[in-house]
Amino acid sequence: MTTPTTTSYSGVIPPVVTPLTTDGELDAPSLERVVGHLLDAGVSGLFALGSSGETAYLTPAQQDEVIKVITSVAAGQVPVLVGAIETTTNRAIERARAAAGLGADAVVATAPFYTRTHPPEIDRHFRDIAAAVDLPLLAYDVPVCVHSKLDPELLLPLAADGVLAGVKDSSGDDGSFRRLAIGARAFPGFSVLTGHELVVDAMMLSGADGSVPGLGNVDPHGYVRLHQAAVRGDWAAAKAEQDRLVGLFDIVTAAASGTASATAAGLGAFKTALMLRGVIATNVMSPPMRRLDAAETVVIAAYLDRAGLSRV
Amino acid sequence: MTTPTTTSYSGVIPPVVTPLTTDGELDAPSLERVVGHLLDAGVSGLFALGSSGETAYLTPAQQDEVIKVITSVAAGQVPVLVGAIETTTNRAIERARAAAGLGADAVVATAPFYTRTHPPEIDRHFRDIAAAVDLPLLAYDVPVCVHSKLDPELLLPLAADGVLAGVKDSSGDDGSFRRLAIGARAFPGFSVLTGHELVVDAMMLSGADGSVPGLGNVDPHGYVRLHQAAVRGDWAAAKAEQDRLVGLFDIVTAAASGTASATAAGLGAFKTALMLRGVIATNVMSPPMRRLDAAETVVIAAYLDRAGLSRV
Amino acid sequence: MTTPTTTSYSGVIPPVVTPLTTDGELDAPSLERVVGHLLDAGVSGLFALGSSGETAYLTPAQQDEVIKVITSVAAGQVPVLVGAIETTTNRAIERARAAAGLGADAVVATAPFYTRTHPPEIDRHFRDIAAAVDLPLLAYDVPVCVHSKLDPELLLPLAADGVLAGVKDSSGDDGSFRRLAIGARAFPGFSVLTGHELVVDAMMLSGADGSVPGLGNVDPHGYVRLHQAAVRGDWAAAKAEQDRLVGLFDIVTAAASGTASATAAGLGAFKTALMLRGVIATNVMSPPMRRLDAAETVVIAAYLDRAGLSRV
Amino acid sequence: MTTPTTTSYSGVIPPVVTPLTTDGELDAPSLERVVGHLLDAGVSGLFALGSSGETAYLTPAQQDEVIKVITSVAAGQVPVLVGAIETTTNRAIERARAAAGLGADAVVATAPFYTRTHPPEIDRHFRDIAAAVDLPLLAYDVPVCVHSKLDPELLLPLAADGVLAGVKDSSGDDGSFRRLAIGARAFPGFSVLTGHELVVDAMMLSGADGSVPGLGNVDPHGYVRLHQAAVRGDWAAAKAEQDRLVGLFDIVTAAASGTASATAAGLGAFKTALMLRGVIATNVMSPPMRRLDAAETVVIAAYLDRAGLSRV
């Protein structure tokens, strides 16, 4: 981290998409441009290898390449959080150590998945990862992917014990999030970040320190304005910005009904928008996802125009 | 309804609990006091026979009694919305007609449940109910109970066609709620109400017209203050009130771990708090739920004190 | 029951469909013919007001009419089990008492639904119903509808205490079913019935006493032959019969993709097949379900022919 | 494979457990003894790196070691199927290629997980893996882990196109399994294997070619006897053997209630039983799972005795 006196994270920390070439390999120049695009907008951190970064689709070697590019471009200007998202503890530790060796400023891990687990194991999972890597660790609460919810009753003791430096909440459980945010006030270094890109204003009002919006790849300036408005208490401005971004989010509906998975439709729309904005070269997706086609791209272009975003 | 020129609902509309006697029958005097307690606090409507009213536990005859008491005490001061929460269309219509005959001002229905349904059937379900009863109809989105989610894509056409007068959202899907609230601006008479008692401030910021908080039975004054602060744009005050209410919500954790269902622990806590506050006579629950015991009541009393609520 | 010396149920006990007239009311003459059709085939019981009987779609008055017709035609030849399938205890008791008053031989109840419950409440639910009605009580394990699973650990103590006379298992959890069947050997009067119409032979091998096949409305003779083969240990014959019935079950795929709910497609196919076989007058479904159309009926006719079933 | 003229698999193919040393590394000598124990019992194949092999807990390097040991001991006596169980296509291909390079005879892959997918992507997933590796590919249907079900409508076209050589079904959906088994008769080289160790007899009656029972690690002789009885049509003997094995399966209940996850309790019991039987050195589990303790081991010993299994 650039500011060693604190472990807290705030502001807008987009989960960086992973551009691919037409043969499915990492498109490093495009990724460099994505990072530059985000830094120019004033984001306060970068989350590499999150769900929006197609982390579950990249081999370990590809993941290493992604980390190298992002940390190289970030160059200490903002902290780089890196996902170590693996089924279980030893595998997550292996990826966390790789991230540490490649310049990550913090590590982000989910609960174990694929296997059937329970809270005491999830607790040990985070403790073992934190003990194995000399970097701040954030928990990623994403039950839609891992099918376990991280309750405040699990997270707050880990905050109290210094195991966790924060949480990225993509649970969609706003009541739980509120209870977490209130409980976390006792631990000033513990960051509470929301991944709910459609209600960042509302979650900031609930006590979030910042956001990790996938849509922030497409319009980082909007999310930075939203964050700043919320921080200065101008909730009307924050709401107006959020409402505009909700309209922009309609790009995820561009995929023809039933022809794309939720992931392919959503991440595919982000990539297509970035392509239209001139930031990345292609909207290629990792297999088995398909890329959005020309007709769908036209739809997305219209949504960008409606939201007032420039295109090339 | 007090304002016949519009069908819109706003403000705080608590889902009224159903007090029982020690032999399990409706405790009408206690229910009268609950309604008075809520009206005194300035609520703008009453929701009878919602989930918090143990609607799923009451026989049709008991439900009729509840409606009679509530409409009688309300006496037109505020609209009384009545749940017609049944597995399928004809059964819901039967209950909706009963409610209409007993003075309800509006009817509230969920998607079909028990059976496996899908969106076209849910659409027809609401259309058939609306056609059968000459009262405004609100949809109740409560997937935790009915295991279907009511998406904006389903609800907004029903708003456009005048089938629905509003929605009570207890889905916990805040992104969907935001999209619904934005879409509903096109239909001024359509009310968007949140059932998420822990984030009413945040959902008001997202565009809710009002709230249907179960905890509002216990502290209606707090929710009314919260609503008024949000309406005047004093989000700091709204947030402070909400945070206090989140603390009060800890009463639902009083039941000894593993010994009560989520429903028994939650509704049981509301009833116990109302008993402690002198509003109702007992905290008896419908079978097969158990009532909270003396030790659990002591815990709830402490939470009431912490939240600054008076007790008898 | 016709044989008061035992409370056990075995053989084929179809969940009787509920024929409707074109205006959506009970078609009593058609229902009488369904019962005759089943009795002629040699079924050993009838299950009225199960899921296949559209129980969740019928008002209490309609349910009463169904019971009257079925018990009247059965006339003591075989026991009539009647569903008292309601959200919670008091409501189920009300329906169970109505069934008892109308000549039911046994009552069938699920776990509570709509509300969030847990095993101790489910245990009390069955005990309260059994105590309230002077008829044998069977548990209906149908998690796809009620979202709670009835484990052997819950059911076997209820068998031991004489609360339950049996279970209809539609859980799809074949391992749990096997453990239940083995455990139930300790309670000779306790009947273990499978609702899995596609694997009745396999569940008989696992220890079932009989079956409650929805498809048995369409081809009761086939299920009776299957049962008899299994009982005499001719598993090759049982398997051959079951395989043919699996082919017949393809009628549930006749509904055009995406145009009918799973329930409408499945029960609609049973009704359409019975109409084609000359047993019932229409294939009308309860709202909000649609009935299958002419093109879908042609598909079903072809499947009936393929399975060797006569048509009118 | 030992019989290159066919790609079909049948008989008992246990998912081999992965013994660990007290410091959490692969215990190769113990694994060698497990394989010997299974071969001595007459199993007809070995499934390495399945769920029971703690595949989700092992790093790629550890997985490689497991494959080496198992293929080395198997030495062509029976085919070794190796799991390439990874979140998405490219990652699964990487593991499939590693397995091929280390002597695997076939590869086993699940649907994508962690990410939200849908049937067309799952179809492409299997096609891409099959195209990338010159080994037979089997699908592993395990919705409890990956949260997607592999329907016959998805699998049978893949069988028809020669993409899949078989399926291991751990879905618990016995009706789907029956439809798959019947449909698969059109593709003689396609193997239908059940992972439901409690109802292997019933699934053999339904048409399974063989089984992949986790409990087969503990009592492979029993499962081989069960298979042989079923193949010769002696269903009474098959059932008796299965019933005994259901009793043995009670070892998974030895873990004190609430103190172990389902995975830790189940796999931990298998390992503890193998330790008690003198096959492996420790019952150490991969983190974050705990190992069963001395008291739990005593319970398991009693179940082994009851099932008539020898101990050291």
PDB file of N, CA, C and O in Angstrom, chain D residues 78-112:
ATOM      1  N   VAL D  78      -6.573 -51.455 -14.182  1.00  0.00           N
ATOM      2  CA  VAL D  78      -7.919 -50.880 -14.380  1.00  0.00           C
ATOM      3  C   VAL D  78      -7.719 -49.450 -14.862  1.00  0.00           C
ATOM      4  O   VAL D  78      -6.675 -48.840 -14.599  1.00  0.00           O
ATOM      5  N   PRO D  79      -8.702 -48.907 -15.552  1.00  0.00           N
ATOM      6  CA  PRO D  79      -8.554 -47.523 -16.004  1.00  0.00           C
ATOM      7  C   PRO D  79      -8.582 -46.540 -14.833  1.00  0.00           C
ATOM      8  O   PRO D  79      -9.304 -46.759 -13.860  1.00  0.00           O
ATOM      9  N   VAL D  80      -7.792 -45.491 -14.955  1.00  0.00           N
ATOM     10  CA  VAL D  80      -7.773 -44.418 -13.963  1.00  0.00           C
ATOM     11  C   VAL D  80      -8.435 -43.189 -14.578  1.00  0.00           C
ATOM     12  O   VAL D  80      -7.924 -42.609 -15.541  1.00  0.00           O
ATOM     13  N   LEU D  81      -9.586 -42.817 -14.035  1.00  0.00           N
ATOM     14  CA  LEU D  81     -10.280 -41.598 -14.436  1.00  0.00           C
ATOM     15  C   LEU D  81      -9.786 -40.481 -13.527  1.00  0.00           C
ATOM     16  O   LEU D  81      -9.697 -40.668 -12.316  1.00  0.00           O
ATOM     17  N   VAL D  82      -9.495 -39.336 -14.093  1.00  0.00           N
ATOM     18  CA  VAL D  82      -8.918 -38.252 -13.299  1.00  0.00           C
ATOM     19  C   VAL D  82      -9.784 -37.000 -13.420  1.00  0.00           C
ATOM     20  O   VAL D  82     -10.107 -36.570 -14.532  1.00  0.00           O
ATOM     21  N   GLY D  83     -10.107 -36.427 -12.273  1.00  0.00           N
ATOM     22  CA  GLY D  83     -10.896 -35.206 -12.257  1.00  0.00           C
ATOM     23  C   GLY D  83     -10.097 -34.002 -12.723  1.00  0.00           C
ATOM     24  O   GLY D  83      -8.954 -33.791 -12.303  1.00  0.00           O
ATOM     25  N   ALA D  84     -10.705 -33.219 -13.607  1.00  0.00           N
ATOM     26  CA  ALA D  84     -10.172 -31.921 -14.011  1.00  0.00           C
ATOM     27  C   ALA D  84     -11.260 -30.925 -13.642  1.00  0.00           C
ATOM     28  O   ALA D  84     -11.967 -30.393 -14.490  1.00  0.00           O
ATOM     29  N   ILE D  85     -11.372 -30.736 -12.357  1.00  0.00           N
ATOM     30  CA  ILE D  85     -12.517 -30.025 -11.792  1.00  0.00           C
ATOM     31  C   ILE D  85     -12.091 -28.609 -11.476  1.00  0.00           C
ATOM     32  O   ILE D  85     -11.462 -28.338 -10.449  1.00  0.00           O
ATOM     33  N   GLU D  86     -12.397 -27.735 -12.385  1.00  0.00           N
ATOM     34  CA  GLU D  86     -11.988 -26.331 -12.270  1.00  0.00           C
ATOM     35  C   GLU D  86     -13.161 -25.454 -12.675  1.00  0.00           C
ATOM     36  O   GLU D  86     -14.090 -25.905 -13.341  1.00  0.00           O
ATOM     37  N   THR D  87     -13.074 -24.198 -12.294  1.00  0.00           N
ATOM     38  CA  THR D  87     -14.200 -23.285 -12.462  1.00  0.00           C
ATOM     39  C   THR D  87     -14.663 -23.140 -13.908  1.00  0.00           C
ATOM     40  O   THR D  87     -15.861 -23.049 -14.150  1.00  0.00           O
ATOM     41  N   THR D  88     -13.699 -23.111 -14.849  1.00  0.00           N
ATOM     42  CA  THR D  88     -14.093 -22.842 -16.234  1.00  0.00           C
ATOM     43  C   THR D  88     -13.228 -23.626 -17.220  1.00  0.00           C
ATOM     44  O   THR D  88     -12.331 -24.376 -16.832  1.00  0.00           O
ATOM     45  N   THR D  89     -13.486 -23.387 -18.479  1.00  0.00           N
ATOM     46  CA  THR D  89     -12.972 -24.229 -19.552  1.00  0.00           C
ATOM     47  C   THR D  89     -11.443 -24.270 -19.622  1.00  0.00           C
ATOM     48  O   THR D  89     -10.841 -25.351 -19.604  1.00  0.00           O
ATOM     49  N   ASN D  90     -10.827 -23.123 -19.747  1.00  0.00           N
ATOM     50  CA  ASN D  90      -9.370 -23.136 -19.923  1.00  0.00           C
ATOM     51  C   ASN D  90      -8.649 -23.737 -18.735  1.00  0.00           C
ATOM     52  O   ASN D  90      -7.629 -24.426 -18.886  1.00  0.00           O
ATOM     53  N   ARG D  91      -9.172 -23.473 -17.558  1.00  0.00           N
ATOM     54  CA  ARG D  91      -8.566 -24.044 -16.363  1.00  0.00           C
ATOM     55  C   ARG D  91      -8.760 -25.563 -16.330  1.00  0.00           C
ATOM     56  O   ARG D  91      -7.853 -26.309 -15.949  1.00  0.00           O
ATOM     57  N   ALA D  92      -9.929 -26.021 -16.728  1.00  0.00           N
ATOM     58  CA  ALA D  92     -10.166 -27.473 -16.767  1.00  0.00           C
ATOM     59  C   ALA D  92      -9.286 -28.131 -17.830  1.00  0.00           C
ATOM     60  O   ALA D  92      -8.755 -29.225 -17.626  1.00  0.00           O
ATOM     61  N   ILE D  93      -9.131 -27.461 -18.960  1.00  0.00           N
ATOM     62  CA  ILE D  93      -8.260 -28.010 -20.014  1.00  0.00           C
ATOM     63  C   ILE D  93      -6.829 -28.135 -19.506  1.00  0.00           C
ATOM     64  O   ILE D  93      -6.144 -29.139 -19.747  1.00  0.00           O
ATOM     65  N   GLU D  94      -6.380 -27.135 -18.792  1.00  0.00           N
ATOM     66  CA  GLU D  94      -5.014 -27.189 -18.258  1.00  0.00           C
ATOM     67  C   GLU D  94      -4.820 -28.402 -17.359  1.00  0.00           C
ATOM     68  O   GLU D  94      -3.823 -29.124 -17.450  1.00  0.00           O
ATOM     69  N   ARG D  95      -5.816 -28.641 -16.515  1.00  0.00           N
ATOM     70  CA  ARG D  95      -5.714 -29.801 -15.626  1.00  0.00           C
ATOM     71  C   ARG D  95      -5.906 -31.115 -16.393  1.00  0.00           C
ATOM     72  O   ARG D  95      -5.293 -32.134 -16.060  1.00  0.00           O
ATOM     73  N   ALA D  96      -6.751 -31.091 -17.399  1.00  0.00           N
ATOM     74  CA  ALA D  96      -6.961 -32.315 -18.196  1.00  0.00           C
ATOM     75  C   ALA D  96      -5.675 -32.696 -18.921  1.00  0.00           C
ATOM     76  O   ALA D  96      -5.305 -33.869 -19.001  1.00  0.00           O
ATOM     77  N   ARG D  97      -5.001 -31.695 -19.447  1.00  0.00           N
ATOM     78  CA  ARG D  97      -3.732 -31.982 -20.141  1.00  0.00           C
ATOM     79  C   ARG D  97      -2.691 -32.502 -19.172  1.00  0.00           C
ATOM     80  O   ARG D  97      -1.903 -33.406 -19.504  1.00  0.00           O
ATOM     81  N   ALA D  98      -2.660 -31.946 -17.973  1.00  0.00           N
ATOM     82  CA  ALA D  98      -1.719 -32.450 -16.974  1.00  0.00           C
ATOM     83  C   ALA D  98      -2.017 -33.914 -16.666  1.00  0.00           C
ATOM     84  O   ALA D  98      -1.106 -34.745 -16.586  1.00  0.00           O
ATOM     85  N   ALA D  99      -3.290 -34.212 -16.524  1.00  0.00           N
ATOM     86  CA  ALA D  99      -3.673 -35.597 -16.235  1.00  0.00           C
ATOM     87  C   ALA D  99      -3.260 -36.523 -17.370  1.00  0.00           C
ATOM     88  O   ALA D  99      -2.717 -37.619 -17.139  1.00  0.00           O
ATOM     89  N   ALA D 100      -3.503 -36.073 -18.597  1.00  0.00           N
ATOM     90  CA  ALA D 100      -3.135 -36.898 -19.750  1.00  0.00           C
ATOM     91  C   ALA D 100      -1.632 -37.164 -19.748  1.00  0.00           C
ATOM     92  O   ALA D 100      -1.175 -38.284 -20.013  1.00  0.00           O
ATOM     93  N   GLY D 101      -0.873 -36.165 -19.433  1.00  0.00           N
ATOM     94  CA  GLY D 101       0.582 -36.313 -19.420  1.00  0.00           C
ATOM     95  C   GLY D 101       1.073 -37.224 -18.318  1.00  0.00           C
ATOM     96  O   GLY D 101       2.197 -37.740 -18.392  1.00  0.00           O
ATOM     97  N   LEU D 102       0.255 -37.424 -17.318  1.00  0.00           N
ATOM     98  CA  LEU D 102       0.664 -38.244 -16.176  1.00  0.00           C
ATOM     99  C   LEU D 102       0.029 -39.628 -16.198  1.00  0.00           C
ATOM    100  O   LEU D 102       0.066 -40.350 -15.205  1.00  0.00           O
ATOM    101  N   GLY D 103      -0.577 -39.976 -17.325  1.00  0.00           N
ATOM    102  CA  GLY D 103      -1.020 -41.356 -17.458  1.00  0.00           C
ATOM    103  C   GLY D 103      -2.487 -41.617 -17.208  1.00  0.00           C
ATOM    104  O   GLY D 103      -2.893 -42.786 -17.108  1.00  0.00           O
ATOM    105  N   ALA D 104      -3.293 -40.584 -17.113  1.00  0.00           N
ATOM    106  CA  ALA D 104      -4.729 -40.813 -16.915  1.00  0.00           C
ATOM    107  C   ALA D 104      -5.294 -41.552 -18.117  1.00  0.00           C
ATOM    108  O   ALA D 104      -4.831 -41.388 -19.253  1.00  0.00           O
ATOM    109  N   ASP D 105      -6.343 -42.355 -17.862  1.00  0.00           N
ATOM    110  CA  ASP D 105      -7.030 -43.049 -18.948  1.00  0.00           C
ATOM    111  C   ASP D 105      -8.271 -42.316 -19.414  1.00  0.00           C
ATOM    112  O   ASP D 105      -8.795 -42.597 -20.492  1.00  0.00           O
ATOM    113  N   ALA D 106      -8.761 -41.427 -18.579  1.00  0.00           N
ATOM    114  CA  ALA D 106      -9.937 -40.636 -18.929  1.00  0.00           C
ATOM    115  C   ALA D 106      -9.962 -39.425 -18.018  1.00  0.00           C
ATOM    116  O   ALA D 106      -9.284 -39.388 -16.984  1.00  0.00           O
ATOM    117  N   VAL D 107     -10.748 -38.446 -18.437  1.00  0.00           N
ATOM    118  CA  VAL D 107     -10.853 -37.197 -17.695  1.00  0.00           C
ATOM    119  C   VAL D 107     -12.312 -36.999 -17.292  1.00  0.00           C
ATOM    120  O   VAL D 107     -13.215 -37.360 -18.033  1.00  0.00           O
ATOM    121  N   VAL D 108     -12.502 -36.417 -16.115  1.00  0.00           N
ATOM    122  CA  VAL D 108     -13.844 -36.158 -15.596  1.00  0.00           C
ATOM    123  C   VAL D 108     -13.962 -34.673 -15.292  1.00  0.00           C
ATOM    124  O   VAL D 108     -13.131 -34.121 -14.569  1.00  0.00           O
ATOM    125  N   ALA D 109     -14.991 -34.020 -15.831  1.00  0.00           N
ATOM    126  CA  ALA D 109     -15.166 -32.579 -15.615  1.00  0.00           C
ATOM    127  C   ALA D 109     -16.607 -32.264 -15.240  1.00  0.00           C
ATOM    128  O   ALA D 109     -17.540 -32.932 -15.690  1.00  0.00           O
ATOM    129  N   THR D 110     -16.764 -31.250 -14.423  1.00  0.00           N
ATOM    130  CA  THR D 110     -18.091 -30.752 -14.044  1.00  0.00           C
ATOM    131  C   THR D 110     -18.492 -29.612 -14.976  1.00  0.00           C
ATOM    132  O   THR D 110     -17.711 -29.161 -15.810  1.00  0.00           O
ATOM    133  N   ALA D 111     -19.703 -29.115 -14.809  1.00  0.00           N
ATOM    134  CA  ALA D 111     -20.088 -27.836 -15.395  1.00  0.00           C
ATOM    135  C   ALA D 111     -19.239 -26.733 -14.773  1.00  0.00           C
ATOM    136  O   ALA D 111     -18.664 -26.916 -13.698  1.00  0.00           O
ATOM    137  N   PRO D 112     -19.133 -25.597 -15.441  1.00  0.00           N
ATOM    138  CA  PRO D 112     -18.450 -24.456 -14.812  1.00  0.00           C
ATOM    139  C   PRO D 112     -19.120 -24.112 -13.486  1.00  0.00           C
ATOM    140  O   PRO D 112     -20.334 -24.309 -13.327  1.00  0.00           O
TER     141      PRO D 112
END
